[in-house]
Amino acid sequence: MKYKIVDLFAGPGGLGEGFASYKGDASFEIAVSAEMEESAHRTLTLRSFFRHIKGDQKALAAYYDFCHSAEAPHPGTKIPSAWKDAQAEANKLTLGVPEDNARLDELIVKAGLQEEETVLIGGPPCQAYSLVGRSRNRGKEDYVAEDDHRHFLYREYLRILDTTRPAVFVMENVKGILSSKVNGKLVFHDILRDLAEPGKALGRPDGLRYTIHSLVSPVNFKAGMEPDFIDANAFIIEAEKYGIPQARHRVILLGVREELNYDGRHMLSKSDPLTVDQAIFSLPQLRSRLSTEDTDDHWRFVVQELAKKLQVDAEAKGLDQLALRLRGEAIKLGLTLETGALRYHHAKLPESPSRLVDWVKDERLEVWLNHESRSHMASDLGRYFYAAVFGLLNRRTPKGHLDFPLAGLAPEHKNWESGKFIDRFRVQLHNLPSTTVTSHIAKDGHYFIHPDPSQCRSLTVREAARLQTFPDNYFFQGNRTQQYHQVGNAVPALLANQIAGVVSAVLSQKKQAN
């Protein structure tokens, strides 16, 4: 049975990719997707094109040519019919703007969706709900939560839920949504009530009801229940417990039409955790770039001098174990001189197959996509090298000024020793899942330092994409900052694929009941 997907607030398409790639009792085809940000929309459209040309060798050759060379023509110019289909599917729309809402309604009508064969997915923007966003908002003198339209963008999702009346919906958001308040009331409680009866919430009761299920617990919420008695934490998915190499904790709701009488028996299956090493060690090693005078010789001179000073200071302070490790890792500096645009098979994939490897690899690729190191100030390279060595030695990331005792490591912040910058420089650890990949990775990379000291840099877009389980042939568009934003804001594609499996099981149960 093939089900049509409506994907709202789609970003670069992580949630949609998981559903569209699912192979099981049910299959899913994206009918309409909507994203407001221009570069994410470009990525979304290109990926839609890739799905539309599956099996067409001539069209695939055009896609890979585009991936492999900046001089190759855009594949849409070579295969205009498939590009037209992709553009019809992936739409640049800002939900909440009247004309874009009207356009979305037109597209949904044109798609000819059948209620019982439709699935709605998406994650309304989370800035107003996230703990970081709320902390930032508190610093604004004129900020009023009740006036922040981002708190209510979920109502655009709600409107389409009531319009399409899908058999199932999936809604994703940050964990902070559970504690966010407007007018002194918990936003999440109102969202549960509204999703359970979308028509009633919109002021036009129509009898449509959904039961909201957790994907990891038997907890559910039905119309008429009191949210105060629900364990809201039961709706949090800790991605690292489900084969994702990242400690990403998100609220994901599964809504099922009440008349389907779904009993909540299907949930995500836990699996062994994957580490940063397992996710990114197969990528070619790159050196960092320098903001000025970016040559191999100058880079080698800069980092080796920084490493030598750290080693000497560690010895002077009697930190013998640290000094020894700094010396050992400094020997490797200068051996890794590539900066990007490397052939796909430059390094071996992991020898033991895993679901992640099978999911991400693509033998048709000739170069690594979006895998280029970015420029860093010379003053940061010593901190990156030190943080990575500290991680190897202590099996944790350095926290706060006390873990940066050597000369030259303290940044020029007046309150560096106040405790406010405890996570200012965070190295990802070889033997653990990464910390949450967020859009903040686009800023400076300090929170996403590569665990290998010899590379002396932050993660590339492709490495972040690996942690987010995007296939290696997923080509992110826009400038590098935009690419990082897209990756950081997405749902891990492989987690979405597992959620699609649960949805397939729910829909198969419905079919058997009929």
XYZ file of C-alpha atoms in Angstrom:
514
model
C 0.000 0.000 0.000
C 1.413 3.406 -0.961
C 0.679 6.375 1.286
C 1.058 10.039 0.385
C 3.127 12.302 2.626
C 2.574 15.987 3.366
C 5.800 17.345 4.897
C 5.537 20.738 6.647
C 8.481 22.829 7.898
C 10.534 20.286 5.966
C 14.005 21.833 6.268
C 16.435 19.931 4.020
C 14.192 16.863 4.246
C 15.510 14.554 6.980
C 12.086 13.398 8.143
C 10.814 13.065 4.583
C 13.944 11.153 3.518
C 13.330 8.553 6.200
C 9.756 7.996 5.061
C 10.423 8.106 1.314
C 13.269 5.565 1.689
C 11.248 3.110 3.768
C 10.786 -0.366 2.320
C 8.221 -2.513 4.095
C 4.525 -3.391 4.210
C 3.704 0.213 3.378
C 5.577 2.634 1.160
C 5.523 6.413 1.320
C 5.622 9.014 -1.408
C 5.983 12.715 -0.692
C 3.110 14.545 -2.360
C 3.784 18.044 -1.018
C 6.587 19.478 1.105
C 6.922 23.045 2.343
C 10.024 24.917 3.532
C 10.585 28.664 3.878
C 14.401 28.982 3.885
C 15.833 29.345 0.376
C 18.952 27.165 0.636
C 17.112 24.383 2.514
C 14.437 24.507 -0.173
C 17.124 24.062 -2.838
C 18.457 21.008 -1.005
C 14.927 19.667 -0.596
C 14.205 20.082 -4.313
C 17.456 18.456 -5.416
C 16.765 15.469 -3.183
C 13.260 15.199 -4.570
C 14.793 15.171 -8.059
C 17.116 12.344 -6.986
C 14.142 10.265 -5.842
C 12.226 10.959 -9.042
C 15.076 9.663 -11.245
C 15.758 6.416 -9.360
C 16.226 3.679 -11.958
C 16.891 6.103 -14.824
C 20.605 5.631 -15.513
C 20.905 8.623 -17.839
C 19.277 10.918 -15.299
C 21.365 9.500 -12.454
C 24.517 10.147 -14.472
C 23.479 13.799 -14.749
C 22.938 13.971 -10.988
C 26.315 12.460 -10.151
C 28.074 14.664 -12.712
C 26.601 17.663 -10.897
C 27.788 16.269 -7.566
C 31.296 15.556 -8.829
C 32.091 18.802 -10.609
C 31.264 22.449 -9.971
C 31.468 22.974 -13.726
C 28.851 20.345 -14.597
C 25.418 21.628 -15.653
C 22.561 21.458 -13.189
C 20.804 18.094 -13.677
C 17.460 19.863 -14.001
C 18.583 21.340 -17.302
C 19.319 17.853 -18.626
C 16.234 16.105 -17.255
C 13.623 18.902 -17.191
C 10.623 16.605 -16.718
C 11.991 15.132 -13.461
C 13.054 18.588 -12.297
C 9.537 19.888 -12.926
C 8.155 17.018 -10.820
C 10.625 17.851 -8.031
C 9.628 21.517 -8.099
C 5.971 20.539 -7.895
C 6.700 18.466 -4.805
C 9.120 20.754 -2.921
C 7.680 24.222 -2.360
C 9.210 27.364 -0.905
C 6.439 28.517 1.418
C 6.333 30.480 4.655
C 3.466 29.013 6.635
C 1.451 31.618 8.466
C 1.670 34.071 5.564
C -1.829 34.239 4.008
C -0.769 33.957 0.368
C 1.546 31.020 1.116
C -1.160 29.317 3.165
C -3.512 29.692 0.198
C -0.859 28.275 -2.132
C -0.349 25.268 0.148
C -4.091 24.654 0.236
C -4.147 24.691 -3.575
C -1.298 22.182 -3.757
C -3.017 19.848 -1.324
C -6.251 19.964 -3.322
C -4.306 19.365 -6.535
C -2.580 16.324 -4.976
C -5.970 14.627 -4.620
C -5.176 13.143 -1.232
C -7.353 10.434 0.280
C -7.703 10.795 4.056
C -7.086 7.139 4.869
C -4.026 7.061 2.581
C -2.327 10.215 3.846
C 0.354 10.815 6.496
C 1.255 14.295 7.751
C 4.785 14.887 9.062
C 6.827 17.888 10.161
C 8.390 19.887 12.963
C 7.246 23.477 13.543
C 10.205 25.847 14.188
C 11.585 25.398 17.686
C 13.421 28.644 18.509
C 10.679 29.853 20.841
C 10.610 26.527 22.716
C 14.301 25.650 23.013
C 16.038 26.375 26.315
C 18.732 28.381 24.533
C 16.137 30.385 22.616
C 14.146 31.129 25.750
C 17.292 32.208 27.585
C 18.127 34.542 24.710
C 14.581 35.932 24.686
C 14.726 36.682 28.418
C 17.635 38.991 27.661
C 15.451 41.140 25.400
C 13.769 43.949 27.321
C 10.770 44.147 25.014
C 10.252 40.392 24.536
C 6.716 39.149 25.253
C 6.181 35.414 24.799
C 2.501 35.919 24.029
C 3.471 38.096 21.036
C 6.042 35.665 19.606
C 4.378 34.155 16.541
C 6.786 31.209 16.667
C 4.926 29.876 19.710
C 1.883 29.417 17.519
C 3.337 28.092 14.265
C 2.221 24.658 15.357
C -1.300 25.947 14.625
C -0.329 26.035 10.943
C 0.486 22.348 11.307
C -2.830 21.947 13.122
C -4.706 23.669 10.290
C -3.306 21.265 7.686
C -4.006 18.365 10.028
C -7.665 19.377 10.056
C -7.661 20.006 6.306
C -6.080 16.714 5.223
C -7.462 14.542 8.047
C -4.643 11.985 7.634
C -4.746 8.481 9.039
C -1.521 9.199 10.943
C 0.638 12.219 11.721
C 4.137 12.640 13.142
C 5.190 15.916 14.787
C 8.719 16.656 16.053
C 10.083 19.390 18.316
C 12.765 20.175 20.880
C 12.619 18.863 24.429
C 12.197 22.426 25.685
C 8.633 22.439 24.399
C 7.674 20.368 27.450
C 8.466 23.225 29.848
C 7.706 26.255 27.654
C 4.923 28.510 28.969
C 2.723 31.237 27.510
C 0.365 33.171 29.790
C 1.567 30.965 32.619
C 0.274 27.806 30.933
C 2.354 24.939 29.598
C 2.368 25.136 25.804
C 2.738 21.364 25.483
C -0.518 20.705 27.312
C -2.387 22.963 24.903
C -0.678 21.301 21.947
C -1.777 17.844 23.125
C -5.376 19.022 23.523
C -5.356 20.731 20.135
C -3.804 17.814 18.249
C -6.305 15.419 19.797
C -9.216 17.525 18.444
C -7.865 19.821 15.704
C -11.253 20.985 14.446
C -12.386 21.966 17.911
C -9.083 23.789 18.517
C -9.629 25.827 15.363
C -13.152 26.800 16.388
C -15.028 24.504 14.025
C -15.743 21.192 15.805
C -16.039 18.430 13.220
C -15.650 15.281 15.285
C -12.125 14.553 14.067
C -10.107 13.012 16.896
C -6.597 11.623 17.269
C -4.900 9.599 19.972
C -1.374 10.895 20.590
C 1.090 8.047 21.189
C 4.658 7.896 22.397
C 7.010 6.024 20.051
C 9.049 4.624 22.941
C 6.494 4.041 25.707
C 2.883 2.803 26.055
C 1.826 6.315 27.165
C -0.881 7.995 25.083
C -3.183 11.003 25.246
C -6.821 11.051 24.114
C -9.396 13.789 23.774
C -10.975 14.494 27.142
C -7.956 13.437 29.173
C -6.162 15.864 31.484
C -2.570 16.486 30.291
C -1.506 17.185 33.881
C -1.653 13.451 34.567
C 0.447 12.471 31.526
C 4.181 11.805 31.841
C 5.267 14.246 29.152
C 8.823 12.884 29.222
C 7.483 9.652 27.739
C 7.279 11.442 24.378
C 11.041 12.121 24.312
C 13.101 9.970 21.966
C 16.761 9.603 22.938
C 18.207 8.967 19.496
C 21.418 7.285 20.692
C 19.318 4.368 21.992
C 18.030 3.686 18.480
C 21.180 3.313 16.417
C 21.909 7.009 15.879
C 25.508 8.120 16.646
C 24.292 11.215 18.448
C 22.759 12.001 21.850
C 19.848 13.896 20.348
C 16.750 14.093 22.563
C 13.593 15.296 20.864
C 9.855 15.210 21.462
C 8.190 13.220 18.681
C 4.435 12.639 18.709
C 2.607 9.914 16.793
C -1.041 10.770 16.178
C -3.459 8.083 14.977
C -7.090 8.641 13.938
C -9.259 7.538 16.836
C -11.518 5.323 14.737
C -8.524 3.168 13.744
C -8.565 1.817 17.322
C -4.794 1.547 17.377
C -3.621 -0.018 20.633
C -0.104 1.458 20.783
C 1.679 -1.878 20.502
C 4.262 -0.750 17.922
C 7.277 1.186 19.155
C 10.853 1.866 18.131
C 13.259 -0.998 18.818
C 16.377 -0.187 20.796
C 19.792 -1.020 19.395
C 23.427 -0.780 20.450
C 24.778 2.769 20.551
C 27.040 3.943 17.738
C 30.084 6.099 18.363
C 31.538 9.137 16.647
C 34.322 6.890 15.362
C 31.860 4.489 13.780
C 30.086 7.363 12.080
C 32.929 9.464 10.704
C 36.234 7.571 10.858
C 35.908 6.432 7.239
C 35.993 10.022 5.971
C 39.337 11.339 4.707
C 41.440 13.223 7.230
C 41.598 16.962 6.664
C 43.647 19.702 8.202
C 41.930 22.874 9.318
C 42.159 25.961 7.159
C 43.654 29.191 8.409
C 41.883 32.528 8.223
C 45.088 34.092 6.835
C 48.045 32.685 4.863
C 46.408 29.307 4.365
C 49.272 27.222 3.011
C 50.374 23.748 4.077
C 53.778 24.941 5.242
C 52.418 27.881 7.216
C 49.688 25.736 8.801
C 52.275 23.116 9.798
C 54.506 25.792 11.323
C 51.640 27.419 13.254
C 50.186 24.255 14.795
C 53.557 22.720 15.624
C 54.648 25.913 17.396
C 51.374 26.003 19.326
C 51.744 22.342 20.289
C 55.346 22.889 21.403
C 54.354 25.791 23.679
C 51.580 23.722 25.250
C 53.935 20.834 25.841
C 56.608 23.054 27.444
C 54.050 24.703 29.736
C 52.588 21.335 30.740
C 56.074 20.118 31.676
C 56.775 23.321 33.631
C 53.528 22.862 35.588
C 54.375 19.232 36.380
C 51.546 17.842 34.258
C 53.737 15.005 33.036
C 51.004 12.730 31.648
C 49.453 15.611 29.712
C 52.857 16.709 28.408
C 53.630 13.191 27.223
C 50.324 12.911 25.360
C 50.733 16.373 23.826
C 54.182 15.382 22.590
C 52.895 12.121 21.106
C 50.024 13.759 19.258
C 52.187 16.690 18.094
C 54.348 14.239 16.123
C 51.339 13.509 13.898
C 50.704 17.173 13.097
C 51.557 18.007 9.526
C 50.872 14.510 8.232
C 47.275 15.416 7.410
C 47.311 18.190 4.833
C 44.198 17.809 2.686
C 41.478 20.450 2.981
C 38.655 18.925 0.949
C 37.307 17.803 -2.460
C 38.717 14.314 -1.955
C 37.790 11.148 -3.770
C 35.043 9.111 -2.134
C 37.211 6.001 -1.808
C 40.191 7.864 -0.379
C 39.538 6.070 2.911
C 37.954 2.689 3.572
C 34.472 2.309 4.918
C 34.275 0.425 8.218
C 35.189 -3.233 7.751
C 32.253 -4.595 9.708
C 28.942 -3.753 8.018
C 26.359 -1.942 10.060
C 22.941 -0.522 9.384
C 24.455 2.951 9.363
C 27.128 2.036 6.806
C 24.594 0.357 4.534
C 22.338 3.386 4.892
C 24.894 6.112 4.109
C 27.304 4.657 1.556
C 26.967 5.058 -2.214
C 29.476 3.347 -4.500
C 28.575 5.658 -7.385
C 30.050 8.694 -5.676
C 33.505 9.750 -6.836
C 34.123 12.604 -4.378
C 33.023 13.372 -0.847
C 30.204 15.899 -0.856
C 30.187 18.841 1.588
C 33.412 17.583 3.201
C 35.698 20.589 3.351
C 37.337 22.032 6.420
C 36.575 25.606 7.340
C 38.904 28.398 8.353
C 39.827 28.975 11.961
C 41.852 31.690 13.641
C 45.351 30.595 14.562
C 44.558 31.378 18.215
C 41.827 28.717 18.185
C 43.972 25.958 16.691
C 45.910 25.506 19.929
C 42.629 25.198 21.841
C 41.298 22.644 19.352
C 44.494 20.596 19.507
C 44.545 20.744 23.306
C 40.822 19.907 23.670
C 41.183 16.851 21.418
C 44.249 15.650 23.365
C 42.389 16.252 26.649
C 39.495 14.146 25.320
C 41.790 11.247 24.438
C 43.522 11.414 27.802
C 40.490 11.912 30.060
C 37.657 10.408 27.996
C 35.627 13.567 28.496
C 35.528 17.047 27.063
C 37.265 19.842 28.988
C 34.823 21.949 30.975
C 35.521 25.473 32.125
C 38.722 27.386 32.744
C 40.123 24.875 35.252
C 40.445 22.295 32.470
C 42.412 24.812 30.360
C 45.401 25.443 32.682
C 48.076 26.002 30.030
C 49.302 29.357 28.767
C 47.596 30.731 25.684
C 44.409 28.674 25.998
C 42.173 31.231 27.728
C 40.115 33.225 25.205
C 39.764 36.983 25.567
C 36.540 36.938 27.589
C 36.426 39.059 30.730
C 34.225 36.494 32.448
C 36.070 33.377 31.160
C 36.530 32.261 34.786
C 32.929 33.019 35.828
C 31.589 29.597 34.901
C 29.414 30.942 32.088
C 31.684 29.420 29.444
C 31.900 25.906 30.853
C 31.172 24.399 27.422
C 32.855 27.063 25.329
C 35.140 24.457 23.713
C 33.694 20.974 23.406
C 35.424 18.053 21.740
C 33.399 15.156 20.398
C 34.656 11.865 21.826
C 35.775 8.881 19.755
C 34.087 6.198 21.810
C 30.687 7.802 22.475
C 27.785 9.153 20.440
C 28.230 12.832 19.668
C 26.458 15.560 21.543
C 23.398 17.058 19.852
C 24.176 18.511 16.443
C 22.386 21.864 16.386
C 22.295 24.859 14.078
C 24.891 26.472 16.375
C 27.496 24.425 14.511
C 27.218 27.075 11.782
C 28.726 29.768 14.027
C 32.292 28.877 15.016
C 32.633 25.139 15.532
C 33.851 25.475 19.134
C 31.177 23.034 20.342
C 32.032 20.485 17.657
C 35.789 19.924 17.772
C 37.013 16.878 15.859
C 38.343 14.144 18.212
C 41.552 13.632 16.203
C 44.157 16.180 17.448
C 46.180 15.938 14.240
C 43.300 17.391 12.228
C 43.005 20.354 14.590
C 39.591 21.569 13.442
C 35.837 21.494 13.876
C 33.569 19.021 12.107
C 32.815 19.417 8.412
C 29.268 19.573 7.058
C 29.587 15.962 5.871
C 30.758 14.749 9.274
C 27.816 16.521 10.921
C 25.569 14.971 8.255
C 26.956 11.527 9.107
C 26.065 12.095 12.757
C 22.598 13.078 11.519
C 22.616 9.879 9.386
C 22.103 11.567 6.025
C 23.198 9.375 3.083
C 26.539 10.363 1.583
C 24.839 11.236 -1.717
C 22.652 13.842 0.027
C 23.995 17.073 -1.487
C 23.399 20.126 0.724
C 23.016 23.374 -1.202
C 23.838 26.969 -0.268
C 26.978 28.343 1.338
C 28.716 26.417 4.101
C 26.981 28.324 6.913
C 23.601 27.540 5.364
C 24.580 23.888 4.962
C 25.490 23.632 8.644
C 22.150 25.219 9.583
C 20.272 22.704 7.462
C 22.050 19.714 8.969
C 21.720 20.981 12.542
C 17.979 21.628 12.266
C 17.072 18.294 10.664
C 15.614 15.070 12.028
C 18.175 12.232 11.709
C 17.191 10.490 8.484
C 17.792 6.965 9.799
C 15.687 7.650 12.898
C 12.925 8.941 10.610
C 13.193 5.705 8.635
C 12.589 3.727 11.827
C 9.606 5.935 12.672
C 8.281 5.211 9.182
C 8.499 1.523 10.109
C 6.270 2.106 13.137
C 3.807 4.078 11.001
C 3.822 1.254 8.442
C 2.965 -1.233 11.192
C 0.135 0.990 12.435
C -1.309 1.320 8.937
C -0.933 -2.421 8.277
C -2.898 -3.103 11.460
C -5.601 -0.780 10.110
C -5.661 -2.631 6.794
C -5.967 -6.025 8.498
C -8.836 -4.720 10.640
C -10.672 -3.692 7.469
